[in-house]
mmCIF file of C-alpha atoms in Angstrom:
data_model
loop_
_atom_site.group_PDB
_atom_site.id
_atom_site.type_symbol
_atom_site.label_atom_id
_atom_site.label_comp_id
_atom_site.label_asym_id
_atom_site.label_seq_id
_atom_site.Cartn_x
_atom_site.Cartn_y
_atom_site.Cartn_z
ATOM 1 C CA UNK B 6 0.000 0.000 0.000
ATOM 2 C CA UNK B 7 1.139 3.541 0.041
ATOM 3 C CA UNK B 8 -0.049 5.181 2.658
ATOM 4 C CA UNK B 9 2.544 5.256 6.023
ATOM 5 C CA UNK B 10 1.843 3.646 8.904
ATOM 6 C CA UNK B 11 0.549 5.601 11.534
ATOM 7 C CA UNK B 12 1.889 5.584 15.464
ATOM 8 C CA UNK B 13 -1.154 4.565 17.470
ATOM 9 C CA UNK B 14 0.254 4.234 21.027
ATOM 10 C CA UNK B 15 3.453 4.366 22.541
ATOM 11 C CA UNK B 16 3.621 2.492 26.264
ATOM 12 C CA UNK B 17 5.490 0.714 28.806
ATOM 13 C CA UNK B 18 4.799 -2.450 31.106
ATOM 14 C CA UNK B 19 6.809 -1.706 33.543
ATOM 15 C CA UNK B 20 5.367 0.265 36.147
ATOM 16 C CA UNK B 21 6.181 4.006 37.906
ATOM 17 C CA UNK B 22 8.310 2.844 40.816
ATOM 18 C CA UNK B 23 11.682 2.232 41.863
ATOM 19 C CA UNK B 24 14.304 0.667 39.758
ATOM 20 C CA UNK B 25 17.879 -0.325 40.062
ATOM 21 C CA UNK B 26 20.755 0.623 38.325
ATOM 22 C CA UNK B 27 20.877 -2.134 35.446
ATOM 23 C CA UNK B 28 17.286 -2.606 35.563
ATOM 24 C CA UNK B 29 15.601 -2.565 32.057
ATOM 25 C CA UNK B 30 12.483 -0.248 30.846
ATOM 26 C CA UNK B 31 11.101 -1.444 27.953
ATOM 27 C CA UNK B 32 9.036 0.801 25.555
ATOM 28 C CA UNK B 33 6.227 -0.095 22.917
ATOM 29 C CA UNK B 34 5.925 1.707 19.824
ATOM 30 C CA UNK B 35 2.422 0.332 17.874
ATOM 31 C CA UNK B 36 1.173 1.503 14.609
ATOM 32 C CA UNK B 37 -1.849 0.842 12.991
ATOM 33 C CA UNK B 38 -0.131 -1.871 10.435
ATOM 34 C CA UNK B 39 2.613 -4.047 10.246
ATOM 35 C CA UNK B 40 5.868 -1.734 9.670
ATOM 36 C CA UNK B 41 9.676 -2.476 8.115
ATOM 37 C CA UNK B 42 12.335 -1.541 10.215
ATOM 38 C CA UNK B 43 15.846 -0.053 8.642
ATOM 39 C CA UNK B 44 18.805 1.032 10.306
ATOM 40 C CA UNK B 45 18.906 1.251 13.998
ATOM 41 C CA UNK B 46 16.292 3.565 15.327
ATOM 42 C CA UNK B 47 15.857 5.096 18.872
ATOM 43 C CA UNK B 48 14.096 7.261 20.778
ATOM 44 C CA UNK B 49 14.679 10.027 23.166
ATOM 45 C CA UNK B 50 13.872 9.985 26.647
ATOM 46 C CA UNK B 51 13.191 12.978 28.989
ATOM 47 C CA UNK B 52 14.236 12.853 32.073
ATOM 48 C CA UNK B 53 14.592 14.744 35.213
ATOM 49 C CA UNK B 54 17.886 13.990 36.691
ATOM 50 C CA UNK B 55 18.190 17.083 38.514
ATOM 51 C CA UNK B 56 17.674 18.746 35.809
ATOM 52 C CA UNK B 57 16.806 18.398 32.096
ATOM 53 C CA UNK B 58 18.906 15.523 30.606
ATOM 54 C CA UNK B 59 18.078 12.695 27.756
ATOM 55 C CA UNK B 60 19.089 9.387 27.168
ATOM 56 C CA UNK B 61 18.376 7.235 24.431
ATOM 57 C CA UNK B 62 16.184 3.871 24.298
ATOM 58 C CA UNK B 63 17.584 1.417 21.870
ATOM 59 C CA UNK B 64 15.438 -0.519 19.425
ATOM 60 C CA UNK B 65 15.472 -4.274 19.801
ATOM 61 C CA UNK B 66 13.093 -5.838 18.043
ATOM 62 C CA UNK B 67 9.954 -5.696 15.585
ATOM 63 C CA UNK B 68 6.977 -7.814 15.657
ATOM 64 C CA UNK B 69 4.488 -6.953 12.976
ATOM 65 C CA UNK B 70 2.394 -3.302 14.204
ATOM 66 C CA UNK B 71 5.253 -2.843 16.951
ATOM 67 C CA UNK B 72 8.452 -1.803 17.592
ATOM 68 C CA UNK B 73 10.147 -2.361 20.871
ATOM 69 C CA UNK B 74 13.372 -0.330 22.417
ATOM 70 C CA UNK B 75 14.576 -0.880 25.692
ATOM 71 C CA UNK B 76 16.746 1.491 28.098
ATOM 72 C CA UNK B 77 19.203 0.180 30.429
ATOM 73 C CA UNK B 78 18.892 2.734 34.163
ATOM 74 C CA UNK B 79 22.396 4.347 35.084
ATOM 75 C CA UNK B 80 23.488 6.204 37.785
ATOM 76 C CA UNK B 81 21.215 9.286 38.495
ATOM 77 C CA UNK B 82 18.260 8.743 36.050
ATOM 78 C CA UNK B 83 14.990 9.632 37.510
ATOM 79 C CA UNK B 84 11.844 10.770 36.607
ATOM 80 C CA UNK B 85 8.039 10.626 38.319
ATOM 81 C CA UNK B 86 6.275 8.838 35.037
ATOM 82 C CA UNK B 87 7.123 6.240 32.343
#
């Protein structure tokens, strides 16, 4: 077809809370059809470590409407929400 897909929802399972450092987030990315992946995509995260700061959630896999990244928590990354 040629019409893009279109980003429905973007989510996490893992809950607000506490995590470790080494612990994994993993984020959702689904559209509204299956999707091709190329490259290495990631996304940028907003966080609040003291401050204003990013870091970056890798892309892992793809699984027909979704694409998942995952972030890896490291010294000093917090925020209220994911």
């Amino acid at each position: 077809d040629n019409v893009d897909p279109v980003l429905t929802t973007v989510t996490t399972y893992n809950s607000n809370g506490t995590y470790n450092i080494g612990d994994w987030i993993y984020i959702y990315v689904y559209f509204n059809e299956s999707i091709y992946v190329t490259g290495t995509p990631n996304i940028e995260l907003a966080l609040q470590n003291g401050g204003s700061s990013t870091e970056i959630a890798s892309f892992y896999n793809r699984s027909g409407s979704n694409a998942k990244f995952k972030f890896k928590v490291e010294v000093g990354d917090t925020t209220s929400q994911l």
